[in-house]
Each structure stands twice: as C-alpha cells, then as structure tokens.
Amino acid sequence: MTNLITIEQKILKKNSDLAEENRREIERRGLLAIGLLSAPGSGKTSLLERTLRALTGVLRAVVIEGDVQTDRDAQRIASLDVPVVQIVTNGTCHLEARMVQEALVQLPAQDLDLLFIENVGNLVCPSSYELGEHLRVVVLSVTEGEDKPLKYPALFRKADVLVINKIDLLPHLEYDLVQTRGFALQVNPKLTMFEVSCATGAGLGAWTRYLEDRVAAHRVPRLAAT
Amino acid sequence: MTNLITIEQKILKKNSDLAEENRREIERRGLLAIGLLSAPGSGKTSLLERTLRALTGVLRAVVIEGDVQTDRDAQRIASLDVPVVQIVTNGTCHLEARMVQEALVQLPAQDLDLLFIENVGNLVCPSSYELGEHLRVVVLSVTEGEDKPLKYPALFRKADVLVINKIDLLPHLEYDLVQTRGFALQVNPKLTMFEVSCATGAGLGAWTRYLEDRVAAHRVPRLAAT
C-alpha cells in the first residue's frame, strides 16, 4: 500500500509540473484558461455553447474537450465556428496535464483571449489533477439534489466558481436552492456562485460579464509589463 | 508506464478474487445482490427508497451504501427501518470488493432476500471493480441527456439493467427517450430497461416485479440443491 501511495504521489507531482508548463505556455499566448468540471450531464457543454454564442465578437475563445469516448462534444463546439481540440481519454476518468499539453500545440496560432478546458464528467477524480487552468468552474444541475457539495467535497473545495444550472426546472422539483448555496459555502466559503438556465438563457448575463471582467483583469499585468 | 499497468492489473485481479469470496458469502446467506451505479444525482438513493417501500412485507432487503463522504444516504435508508451499512470511501472514486467484504460482516444475521450495494456516484471508475453482485443496475436520469451510454460505454456494457429515471420531467425537457434506448442497446444489446419516476412512482411496478422474479429465480437452484 505504501508503494502505491508513493507512485500516486509521483504521478501527481509530475502532473503538477506539467500543469505549470501548460500555464506558462497558456500565459505566453495571452490566454485566460478556465477548467469546466461537473458530473455527467450537468450541462458543461450546453453552458459552453451558450457562453461562446454570447461572447461572439466580444472575446475570442478556444476549447479543449475531454471525454472518455466520442467526439460528440467537439462537434457541438465546432458547429459554432470555435476552434476546438478533442481529447478522448479512452477509459481514463479525468484529464491530465500531459493530455492538455498535447492539445495545446494543436490550437490555432491566432490571437485569442479565453481557453475553456472541459473535463470528463466526474465529480471525484479530476479534483487531484491540475491542468494549468487559472480558474476552476464547477457546474451543478438542480436535478442532482442539494447535497452534492457535501458528498463530493474535494472538487468543490478546489473550485473558484459554482454555476448552478437548469434553474428553469425548479418549478417542477422539490429543490432548495438556499440549502445548496449553504452546503457549497460550508465546503468552500470563497466560491463565486451563479444560477443559470442553459435552456432559457436565464442568468447567463451575469456569468458572461464575470468572464469578461476576469479576462480584463488577467490582461492588466501583461499590459503593465510591456 | 508498464509497471503502472502491471500494478493496476494486480489490483484488479486481487479485487476480482475478493469479489468471488463476497459472492460465496452472499450466496451462503441466500441473498440476491444488486449493484446500483450512476452519475451523482441520478437518483440511486431515491430509487432505493421507493423500492424498499414497495417491497416491505414482500421481500426482506438490506443495503450497503457507498459514498465519498457523509452518511446522508445511510440515514435516508435507516429511516425506512431497513438495515444499512455505510461505507465512506474518503476520497476513493468507487467501491472495492474489500470494502464490501468489511461491510458484509456488519449485516444482521437474520434471514434476508435482497442486498442492494449503492456505489459512489461515478459513471467511469466503478465499472472495473466487481463487488460480488449478481446484477448490475445503472440508473440514468433524463436530465443528463441522451448520449451518456455512448460517452461512458464501459459501465453500460457491464450492466444487466438500465433504469431511466425522472421521466416526470420529460414534458419540460427536449429529450428523446427513443434515442437514449437506441444508444444504450447499441453499447449493450442485452440490457433490460425500465422507465420510472421516483418523484411520482410511475413505472416502478414493473421494476419491483422484475426484482421479485429475480429473487424467485435465484432461489430455485438453492431449493433444488437442498
């Protein structure tokens, strides 16, 4: 068992080192990188579609898609004329920095503002693997129940933002949004929270304004340095 | 990398051996064991609550609950006066046979018919770890989209039953149930499928009759042997 833990620690250390390399490459290209995480079917790709449409003409975005199998999500993004690289993990339950490193070299060379990295749908395993992202955004759907931040705390603890999705379904559910917010803040008091519906578009204005502000803030030190 | 694969194979082999021991112990006790698997928030525990209520006075059931953190699910089951053992994996993304082995010795000694083992909410990692169950039941919620069987094929391939949950929400979703069924059968043509709502109770009669039939069929060789 000790051997196994040592091997896991080595893997995570190597992953962190590669994530640091990724971050330097991402910053060299002037990008703000956002990791998107959630359970399967919480709406990461739908949020991405809505966000990319809203940001057209405002910010230039690019996407790295992570899936266990299929390039279905990459096809959805490509249909919006947004550059996208699909990573198929072939059974692996999370993205790793080395996969993102390989995807980064396939991104177009043009000037870009935002990189979204959509992880495999999984509330457990991705939490240990840094990818080089600047912000971690967890998407939680109201159909999943209130208690997920308590039951899967590691991912919520390492997140910067919580997007609560599918609020259009609230009238049809017994669901306590206040309790969810409370559970999330209990695990991570620093979370920035948004409530949205990717079906109706409700709440997405605040979320995209937040992204615009973060890109602007990310640019300041770069401009100051030149 | 080769070393790592060898270690993983050894772990899985050891797990399979323990699962075989579990299965013998489960059969010695005359139980039919059912593994419940799904993404977080698809409704495994709600299905269990509905099922246990419906089977009261018909079959004697017992539950092993697996969660990364908290004993919230075990509390829900215990409130139904059903014996339950909670496994908290403390970060591990799936149940393993050794955890179930430890839980089995804590089950009450009385005569029982059915053992439910609810895994951690995860559509990837639990697929490789046999626990000693006789049947694997995957729960999929209609709010998760149609394509999950294609995107997470390993778990669906190893399942015996697919329970499609939350059908009460269909009028409020753009969701194609026929497409989901098609995708599931494409990955695993042998799947038995049920469509239910744990909110309204719709479709649960067919599911509980199926369980009663399976328990009866499981008993036949035992009776024949005595």
Short mmCIF file of C-alpha atoms in Angstrom, two decimals:
data_model
loop_
_atom_site.label_atom_id
_atom_site.label_comp_id
_atom_site.label_asym_id
_atom_site.label_seq_id
_atom_site.Cartn_x
_atom_site.Cartn_y
_atom_site.Cartn_z
CA MET A 1 0.00 0.00 0.00
CA THR A 2 2.89 2.36 0.81
CA ASN A 3 4.38 1.69 -2.63
CA LEU A 4 1.10 2.52 -4.26
CA ILE A 5 0.77 5.83 -2.41
CA THR A 6 4.32 6.76 -3.40
CA ILE A 7 3.55 6.01 -7.03
CA GLU A 8 0.35 8.08 -6.85
CA GLN A 9 2.28 10.97 -5.27
CA LYS A 10 4.90 10.76 -8.02
CA ILE A 11 2.19 10.79 -10.69
CA LEU A 12 0.52 13.82 -9.10
CA LYS A 13 3.88 15.63 -8.71
CA LYS A 14 4.75 15.00 -12.36
CA ASN A 15 1.26 16.15 -13.33
CA SER A 16 1.66 19.40 -11.32
CA ASP A 17 4.99 20.09 -13.01
CA LEU A 18 3.43 19.62 -16.45
CA ALA A 19 0.44 21.77 -15.41
CA GLU A 20 2.93 24.54 -14.52
CA GLU A 21 4.47 24.21 -18.00
CA ASN A 22 0.98 24.38 -19.51
CA ARG A 23 0.22 27.51 -17.51
CA ARG A 24 3.38 29.21 -18.77
CA GLU A 25 2.50 28.31 -22.39
CA ILE A 26 -1.10 29.48 -21.87
CA GLU A 27 0.14 32.79 -20.46
CA ARG A 28 2.75 33.20 -23.21
CA ARG A 29 -0.20 33.08 -25.59
CA GLY A 30 -2.10 35.66 -23.55
CA LEU A 31 -4.96 33.32 -22.69
CA LEU A 32 -7.10 33.05 -19.57
CA ALA A 33 -7.72 29.33 -19.05
CA ILE A 34 -10.92 28.07 -17.44
CA GLY A 35 -11.44 24.46 -16.35
CA LEU A 36 -15.05 23.23 -16.51
CA LEU A 37 -15.95 20.34 -14.20
CA SER A 38 -19.15 18.55 -13.29
CA ALA A 39 -20.96 15.22 -13.05
CA PRO A 40 -22.04 13.66 -16.36
CA GLY A 41 -24.99 15.52 -17.85
CA SER A 42 -24.93 18.64 -15.65
CA GLY A 43 -24.62 20.83 -18.73
CA LYS A 44 -20.94 21.75 -19.18
CA THR A 45 -21.17 21.63 -22.98
CA SER A 46 -24.53 23.45 -23.02
CA LEU A 47 -23.06 26.18 -20.81
CA LEU A 48 -20.11 26.38 -23.18
CA GLU A 49 -22.37 26.68 -26.23
CA ARG A 50 -24.41 29.47 -24.62
CA THR A 51 -21.25 31.24 -23.41
CA LEU A 52 -19.46 31.04 -26.75
CA ARG A 53 -22.52 32.43 -28.57
CA ALA A 54 -22.81 35.29 -26.08
CA LEU A 55 -19.11 36.14 -26.36
CA THR A 56 -19.01 36.14 -30.19
CA GLY A 57 -17.49 39.46 -31.29
CA VAL A 58 -16.53 40.28 -27.68
CA LEU A 59 -13.84 37.71 -26.80
CA ARG A 60 -12.04 35.15 -28.94
CA ALA A 61 -12.37 31.75 -27.34
CA VAL A 62 -10.99 28.29 -27.98
CA VAL A 63 -11.95 24.96 -26.42
CA ILE A 64 -10.28 21.72 -25.35
CA GLU A 65 -12.88 18.95 -24.91
CA GLY A 66 -12.23 15.94 -22.68
CA ASP A 67 -14.33 12.79 -22.99
CA VAL A 68 -13.92 9.11 -22.15
CA GLN A 69 -15.28 8.26 -25.60
CA THR A 70 -16.68 10.02 -28.73
CA ASP A 71 -16.05 13.47 -30.21
CA ARG A 72 -19.72 14.47 -29.86
CA ASP A 73 -18.93 17.49 -27.67
CA ALA A 74 -16.19 18.74 -30.02
CA GLN A 75 -18.66 18.52 -32.90
CA ARG A 76 -21.15 20.67 -30.96
CA ILE A 77 -18.46 23.31 -30.35
CA ALA A 78 -17.08 23.16 -33.91
CA SER A 79 -20.56 23.88 -35.28
CA LEU A 80 -20.27 27.32 -33.61
CA ASP A 81 -17.09 28.05 -35.63
CA VAL A 82 -15.00 28.00 -32.47
CA PRO A 83 -11.61 26.24 -32.67
CA VAL A 84 -11.77 23.01 -30.65
CA VAL A 85 -9.44 20.10 -29.88
CA GLN A 86 -10.99 16.84 -28.65
CA ILE A 87 -9.13 14.66 -26.15
CA VAL A 88 -10.55 11.11 -25.97
CA THR A 89 -9.18 9.61 -22.75
CA ASN A 90 -10.11 6.05 -23.78
CA GLY A 91 -11.36 4.97 -20.37
CA THR A 92 -9.39 7.34 -18.15
CA CYS A 93 -11.74 9.08 -15.73
CA HIS A 94 -10.15 12.57 -15.79
CA LEU A 95 -7.96 14.85 -17.89
CA GLU A 96 -4.26 15.02 -17.06
CA ALA A 97 -1.80 17.84 -17.73
CA ARG A 98 0.08 15.78 -20.34
CA MET A 99 -3.14 15.39 -22.39
CA VAL A 100 -3.75 19.14 -22.25
CA GLN A 101 -0.11 19.75 -23.23
CA GLU A 102 -0.62 17.68 -26.40
CA ALA A 103 -3.86 19.53 -27.14
CA LEU A 104 -2.29 22.98 -26.63
CA VAL A 105 0.09 22.54 -29.58
CA GLN A 106 -2.91 21.82 -31.82
CA LEU A 107 -4.63 25.13 -31.04
CA PRO A 108 -4.60 27.74 -33.82
CA ALA A 109 -1.74 30.29 -33.61
CA GLN A 110 -4.03 33.37 -33.89
CA ASP A 111 -4.58 35.87 -31.09
CA LEU A 112 -7.07 34.50 -28.57
CA ASP A 113 -8.48 35.58 -25.18
CA LEU A 114 -10.06 32.60 -23.49
CA LEU A 115 -9.35 28.88 -23.31
CA PHE A 116 -12.03 26.57 -21.93
CA ILE A 117 -10.94 23.08 -20.86
CA GLU A 118 -13.98 20.81 -20.42
CA ASN A 119 -13.08 17.83 -18.26
CA VAL A 120 -14.58 14.34 -18.24
CA GLY A 121 -17.94 14.25 -16.42
CA ASN A 122 -16.85 13.14 -12.94
CA LEU A 123 -17.18 14.77 -9.50
CA VAL A 124 -14.32 12.82 -7.90
CA CYS A 125 -11.19 12.06 -9.92
CA PRO A 126 -10.49 15.35 -11.77
CA SER A 127 -10.03 17.24 -8.49
CA SER A 128 -6.45 15.97 -7.95
CA TYR A 129 -5.19 16.80 -11.45
CA GLU A 130 -4.22 20.40 -12.17
CA LEU A 131 -4.17 21.15 -15.89
CA GLY A 132 -2.70 24.65 -15.97
CA GLU A 133 -6.05 26.43 -15.73
CA HIS A 134 -6.41 29.82 -13.97
CA LEU A 135 -9.95 29.25 -12.76
CA ARG A 136 -11.90 26.12 -11.92
CA VAL A 137 -15.63 26.27 -12.58
CA VAL A 138 -17.91 23.51 -11.26
CA VAL A 139 -21.33 23.09 -12.87
CA LEU A 140 -24.07 21.55 -10.74
CA SER A 141 -27.56 20.85 -12.02
CA VAL A 142 -30.57 21.41 -9.74
CA THR A 143 -31.85 17.95 -10.71
CA GLU A 144 -28.87 16.39 -8.87
CA GLY A 145 -30.11 17.29 -5.39
CA GLU A 146 -28.81 19.77 -2.82
CA ASP A 147 -26.18 17.65 -1.09
CA LYS A 148 -23.52 17.14 -3.78
CA PRO A 149 -21.04 19.70 -2.31
CA LEU A 150 -21.06 17.71 0.96
CA LYS A 151 -20.82 14.31 -0.72
CA TYR A 152 -18.05 15.27 -3.17
CA PRO A 153 -16.23 17.99 -1.20
CA ALA A 154 -12.75 17.84 -2.79
CA LEU A 155 -13.87 19.16 -6.17
CA PHE A 156 -15.91 21.98 -4.62
CA ARG A 157 -13.09 22.89 -2.24
CA LYS A 158 -10.68 23.44 -5.14
CA ALA A 159 -13.17 25.38 -7.28
CA ASP A 160 -13.34 29.16 -7.78
CA VAL A 161 -16.82 29.29 -9.26
CA LEU A 162 -20.02 27.28 -8.90
CA VAL A 163 -22.56 27.54 -11.72
CA ILE A 164 -25.93 26.10 -10.67
CA ASN A 165 -27.62 25.06 -13.91
CA LYS A 166 -31.13 24.07 -15.12
CA ILE A 167 -32.96 26.56 -12.87
CA ASP A 168 -35.81 26.50 -15.44
CA LEU A 169 -36.73 23.10 -13.92
CA LEU A 170 -37.11 24.49 -10.36
CA PRO A 171 -40.93 24.79 -10.58
CA HIS A 172 -41.08 21.03 -11.27
CA LEU A 173 -38.73 19.88 -8.49
CA GLU A 174 -38.66 19.75 -4.74
CA TYR A 175 -35.36 21.55 -4.53
CA ASP A 176 -33.94 24.03 -2.04
CA LEU A 177 -31.56 26.44 -3.76
CA VAL A 178 -30.74 28.20 -0.49
CA GLN A 179 -29.68 24.88 1.05
CA THR A 180 -27.44 24.10 -1.95
CA ARG A 181 -25.76 27.50 -1.67
CA GLY A 182 -25.28 26.93 2.06
CA PHE A 183 -23.74 23.48 1.56
CA ALA A 184 -21.41 24.84 -1.14
CA LEU A 185 -20.22 27.74 1.04
CA GLN A 186 -19.80 25.38 4.00
CA VAL A 187 -17.26 23.42 1.90
CA ASN A 188 -15.71 26.49 0.24
CA PRO A 189 -16.58 29.97 1.57
CA LYS A 190 -14.72 31.67 -1.31
CA LEU A 191 -16.94 30.30 -4.10
CA THR A 192 -18.41 32.78 -6.57
CA MET A 193 -21.87 31.50 -7.49
CA PHE A 194 -24.13 31.89 -10.49
CA GLU A 195 -27.59 30.45 -11.13
CA VAL A 196 -28.41 29.88 -14.77
CA SER A 197 -30.55 28.00 -17.24
CA CYS A 198 -28.83 26.97 -20.45
CA ALA A 199 -32.29 26.03 -21.79
CA THR A 200 -33.81 29.53 -21.41
CA GLY A 201 -30.68 31.68 -21.09
CA ALA A 202 -31.69 32.98 -17.62
CA GLY A 203 -28.81 34.21 -15.50
CA LEU A 204 -26.20 33.91 -18.24
CA GLY A 205 -25.62 37.68 -18.50
CA ALA A 206 -24.00 37.84 -15.06
CA TRP A 207 -21.84 34.83 -15.87
CA THR A 208 -20.52 36.19 -19.19
CA ARG A 209 -19.90 39.62 -17.63
CA TYR A 210 -17.87 37.86 -14.93
CA LEU A 211 -15.79 36.17 -17.66
CA GLU A 212 -15.23 39.48 -19.46
CA ASP A 213 -14.08 41.07 -16.20
CA ARG A 214 -11.71 38.19 -15.47
CA VAL A 215 -10.17 38.42 -18.95
CA ALA A 216 -9.71 42.18 -18.49
CA ALA A 217 -8.10 41.66 -15.05
CA HIS A 218 -5.87 38.93 -16.48
CA ARG A 219 -4.61 41.36 -19.14
CA VAL A 220 -3.60 44.15 -16.76
CA PRO A 221 -0.25 42.74 -15.57
CA ARG A 222 0.61 41.82 -19.16
CA LEU A 223 -0.03 45.36 -20.37
CA ALA A 224 1.82 46.82 -17.38
CA ALA A 225 4.82 44.62 -18.18
CA THR A 226 5.16 45.80 -21.81
CA MET B 1 4.11 3.04 -17.64
CA THR B 2 4.44 -0.75 -17.93
CA ASN B 3 4.98 -1.01 -14.18
CA LEU B 4 1.87 1.02 -13.56
CA ILE B 5 -0.27 -1.18 -15.79
CA THR B 6 1.04 -4.29 -14.04
CA ILE B 7 0.16 -2.81 -10.65
CA GLU B 8 -3.32 -1.91 -11.90
CA GLN B 9 -3.82 -5.44 -13.23
CA LYS B 10 -2.68 -6.89 -9.90
CA ILE B 11 -5.10 -4.63 -8.02
CA LEU B 12 -7.99 -5.64 -10.31
CA LYS B 13 -7.08 -9.35 -10.05
CA LYS B 14 -6.97 -9.14 -6.25
CA ASN B 15 -10.29 -7.28 -6.31
CA SER B 16 -11.90 -9.97 -8.50
CA ASP B 17 -10.71 -12.69 -6.11
CA LEU B 18 -12.22 -10.84 -3.15
CA ALA B 19 -15.43 -10.25 -5.15
CA GLU B 20 -15.64 -14.01 -5.67
CA GLU B 21 -15.29 -14.53 -1.91
CA ASN B 22 -18.02 -11.91 -1.35
CA ARG B 23 -20.30 -13.69 -3.82
CA ARG B 24 -19.84 -17.01 -2.00
CA GLU B 25 -20.64 -15.36 1.34
CA ILE B 26 -23.66 -13.57 -0.19
CA GLU B 27 -24.94 -16.88 -1.61
CA ARG B 28 -24.27 -18.72 1.63
CA ARG B 29 -26.65 -16.22 3.21
CA GLY B 30 -29.23 -16.81 0.47
CA LEU B 31 -29.13 -13.23 -0.80
CA LEU B 32 -29.51 -11.87 -4.32
CA ALA B 33 -27.04 -8.95 -4.56
CA ILE B 34 -27.75 -5.96 -6.77
CA GLY B 35 -25.18 -3.27 -7.55
CA LEU B 36 -26.61 0.21 -8.16
CA LEU B 37 -24.49 2.55 -10.29
CA SER B 38 -24.99 6.02 -11.76
CA ALA B 39 -23.64 9.53 -12.08
CA PRO B 40 -24.02 11.75 -9.00
CA GLY B 41 -27.63 12.83 -8.53
CA SER B 42 -29.32 10.43 -10.97
CA GLY B 43 -31.49 9.07 -8.19
CA LYS B 44 -29.95 5.81 -6.94
CA THR B 45 -30.96 6.51 -3.33
CA SER B 46 -34.43 7.72 -4.33
CA LEU B 47 -34.94 4.55 -6.38
CA LEU B 48 -33.80 2.55 -3.39
CA GLU B 49 -36.23 4.35 -1.06
CA ARG B 50 -39.16 3.75 -3.43
CA THR B 51 -38.14 0.12 -4.00
CA LEU B 52 -37.70 -0.68 -0.31
CA ARG B 53 -41.11 0.83 0.49
CA ALA B 54 -42.75 -1.19 -2.30
CA LEU B 55 -41.09 -4.42 -1.17
CA THR B 56 -41.99 -4.06 2.52
CA GLY B 57 -43.72 -7.27 3.57
CA VAL B 58 -42.79 -8.93 0.27
CA LEU B 59 -39.00 -9.28 0.40
CA ARG B 60 -36.52 -8.65 3.20
CA ALA B 61 -33.86 -6.25 1.95
CA VAL B 62 -30.62 -4.86 3.31
CA VAL B 63 -28.40 -2.09 1.95
CA ILE B 64 -24.71 -1.24 1.70
CA GLU B 65 -24.23 2.47 0.92
CA GLY B 66 -21.06 3.77 -0.72
CA ASP B 67 -20.16 7.46 -0.61
CA VAL B 68 -17.01 9.56 -0.90
CA GLN B 69 -18.13 11.50 2.17
CA THR B 70 -21.08 11.69 4.62
CA ASP B 71 -23.58 9.08 5.81
CA ARG B 72 -26.53 11.04 4.45
CA ASP B 73 -27.70 8.18 2.20
CA ALA B 74 -27.46 5.60 5.01
CA GLN B 75 -29.60 7.90 7.19
CA ARG B 76 -32.25 8.04 4.45
CA ILE B 77 -32.33 4.22 4.26
CA ALA B 78 -32.24 3.72 8.05
CA SER B 79 -35.31 5.94 8.41
CA LEU B 80 -37.20 3.23 6.48
CA ASP B 81 -36.24 0.65 9.14
CA VAL B 82 -34.08 -1.22 6.65
CA PRO B 83 -30.69 -2.48 7.90
CA VAL B 84 -27.92 -0.42 6.26
CA VAL B 85 -24.13 -0.25 6.44
CA GLN B 86 -22.43 2.95 5.23
CA ILE B 87 -19.03 2.77 3.54
CA VAL B 88 -17.30 6.18 3.41
CA THR B 89 -14.52 5.83 0.82
CA ASN B 90 -12.76 9.01 1.98
CA GLY B 91 -11.91 10.27 -1.50
CA THR B 92 -11.83 6.98 -3.38
CA CYS B 93 -13.98 7.25 -6.50
CA HIS B 94 -15.54 3.76 -6.43
CA LEU B 95 -16.34 0.85 -4.11
CA GLU B 96 -13.90 -2.05 -3.99
CA ALA B 97 -14.58 -5.68 -3.05
CA ARG B 98 -12.52 -5.37 0.17
CA MET B 99 -14.79 -2.52 1.36
CA VAL B 100 -17.89 -4.62 0.67
CA GLN B 101 -16.28 -7.55 2.47
CA GLU B 102 -15.89 -5.44 5.60
CA ALA B 103 -19.48 -4.25 5.28
CA LEU B 104 -20.87 -7.78 4.82
CA VAL B 105 -19.78 -8.88 8.30
CA GLN B 106 -21.73 -5.95 9.77
CA LEU B 107 -25.04 -7.03 8.22
CA PRO B 108 -27.63 -8.51 10.59
CA ALA B 109 -27.64 -12.31 10.81
CA GLN B 110 -31.39 -12.70 10.20
CA ASP B 111 -32.86 -14.30 7.06
CA LEU B 112 -32.81 -11.84 4.16
CA ASP B 113 -33.64 -11.93 0.43
CA LEU B 114 -32.04 -8.95 -1.26
CA LEU B 115 -28.82 -6.98 -0.82
CA PHE B 116 -28.50 -3.62 -2.57
CA ILE B 117 -25.00 -2.19 -2.92
CA GLU B 118 -25.14 1.51 -3.87
CA ASN B 119 -21.85 2.61 -5.39
CA VAL B 120 -20.26 6.07 -5.39
CA GLY B 121 -21.86 8.38 -7.99
CA ASN B 122 -19.49 7.93 -10.91
CA LEU B 123 -20.02 6.69 -14.49
CA VAL B 124 -16.37 5.74 -15.08
CA CYS B 125 -14.35 4.19 -12.27
CA PRO B 126 -16.76 1.67 -10.68
CA SER B 127 -17.02 -0.31 -13.93
CA SER B 128 -13.68 -2.14 -13.40
CA TYR B 129 -14.37 -3.21 -9.81
CA GLU B 130 -16.57 -6.26 -9.27
CA LEU B 131 -18.02 -6.38 -5.77
CA GLY B 132 -19.67 -9.82 -5.73
CA GLU B 133 -23.04 -8.60 -7.00
CA HIS B 134 -25.29 -10.83 -9.14
CA LEU B 135 -26.81 -7.98 -11.15
CA ARG B 136 -25.56 -4.55 -12.09
CA VAL B 137 -28.21 -1.86 -12.43
CA VAL B 138 -27.30 1.52 -13.96
CA VAL B 139 -29.58 4.48 -13.23
CA LEU B 140 -29.65 7.28 -15.79
CA SER B 141 -31.70 10.45 -15.36
CA VAL B 142 -33.43 12.00 -18.38
CA THR B 143 -31.96 15.37 -17.38
CA GLU B 144 -28.47 14.06 -18.22
CA GLY B 145 -29.02 13.97 -21.99
CA GLU B 146 -29.36 11.06 -24.40
CA ASP B 147 -25.72 10.36 -25.17
CA LYS B 148 -24.33 9.08 -21.87
CA PRO B 149 -24.25 5.38 -22.92
CA LEU B 150 -22.00 6.34 -25.86
CA LYS B 151 -19.78 8.66 -23.81
CA TYR B 152 -19.33 6.27 -20.85
CA PRO B 153 -19.67 2.89 -22.59
CA ALA B 154 -17.74 0.62 -20.16
CA LEU B 155 -20.27 0.93 -17.34
CA PHE B 156 -23.26 0.35 -19.65
CA ARG B 157 -21.52 -2.59 -21.33
CA LYS B 158 -21.12 -4.39 -17.99
CA ALA B 159 -24.66 -3.65 -16.79
CA ASP B 160 -27.65 -6.02 -16.78
CA VAL B 161 -30.34 -3.41 -16.26
CA LEU B 162 -30.81 0.26 -17.19
CA VAL B 163 -33.32 2.25 -15.15
CA ILE B 164 -34.15 5.55 -16.86
CA ASN B 165 -35.28 7.86 -14.05
CA LYS B 166 -37.07 11.23 -13.66
CA ILE B 167 -39.49 10.64 -16.56
CA ASP B 168 -41.91 13.03 -14.81
CA LEU B 169 -39.64 15.82 -16.11
CA LEU B 170 -39.98 14.78 -19.79
CA PRO B 171 -42.69 17.38 -20.58
CA HIS B 172 -40.21 20.11 -19.53
CA LEU B 173 -37.18 18.84 -21.47
CA GLU B 174 -36.10 18.46 -25.06
CA TYR B 175 -35.27 14.82 -24.63
CA ASP B 176 -35.54 11.84 -26.96
CA LEU B 177 -36.22 8.67 -24.96
CA VAL B 178 -36.15 6.51 -28.11
CA GLN B 179 -32.67 7.80 -28.93
CA THR B 180 -31.44 7.03 -25.39
CA ARG B 181 -32.77 3.48 -25.62
CA GLY B 182 -31.11 3.10 -29.03
CA PHE B 183 -27.75 4.35 -27.74
CA ALA B 184 -27.95 2.03 -24.72
CA LEU B 185 -28.75 -1.04 -26.84
CA GLN B 186 -26.01 -0.07 -29.30
CA VAL B 187 -23.50 -0.37 -26.43
CA ASN B 188 -25.18 -3.39 -24.79
CA PRO B 189 -27.93 -5.25 -26.69
CA LYS B 190 -28.70 -7.43 -23.65
CA LEU B 191 -29.83 -4.57 -21.37
CA THR B 192 -33.21 -4.91 -19.65
CA MET B 193 -34.70 -1.41 -19.48
CA PHE B 194 -37.19 0.32 -17.21
CA GLU B 195 -38.50 3.88 -17.32
CA VAL B 196 -39.52 5.28 -13.95
CA SER B 197 -40.13 8.38 -11.90
CA CYS B 198 -39.10 8.20 -8.27
CA ALA B 199 -40.94 11.51 -7.76
CA THR B 200 -44.37 10.22 -8.91
CA GLY B 201 -43.87 6.44 -8.68
CA ALA B 202 -44.57 5.92 -12.40
CA GLY B 203 -43.11 2.73 -13.86
CA LEU B 204 -41.93 1.35 -10.52
CA GLY B 205 -44.36 -1.58 -10.55
CA ALA B 206 -42.59 -3.26 -13.47
CA TRP B 207 -39.22 -2.71 -11.79
CA THR B 208 -40.21 -4.22 -8.43
CA ARG B 209 -41.94 -7.18 -10.18
CA TYR B 210 -38.67 -7.75 -12.03
CA LEU B 211 -36.82 -7.83 -8.70
CA GLU B 212 -39.33 -10.28 -7.20
CA ASP B 213 -38.91 -12.56 -10.25
CA ARG B 214 -35.14 -12.42 -9.99
CA VAL B 215 -35.20 -13.30 -6.30
CA ALA B 216 -37.52 -16.22 -7.06
CA ALA B 217 -35.27 -17.44 -9.90
CA HIS B 218 -32.23 -17.06 -7.64
CA ARG B 219 -33.89 -19.32 -5.09
CA VAL B 220 -34.68 -22.20 -7.44
CA PRO B 221 -31.20 -23.80 -7.56
CA ARG B 222 -30.89 -23.40 -3.77
CA LEU B 223 -34.17 -25.19 -3.18
CA ALA B 224 -33.26 -27.82 -5.76
CA ALA B 225 -29.94 -28.41 -4.01
CA THR B 226 -31.48 -28.99 -0.59
#
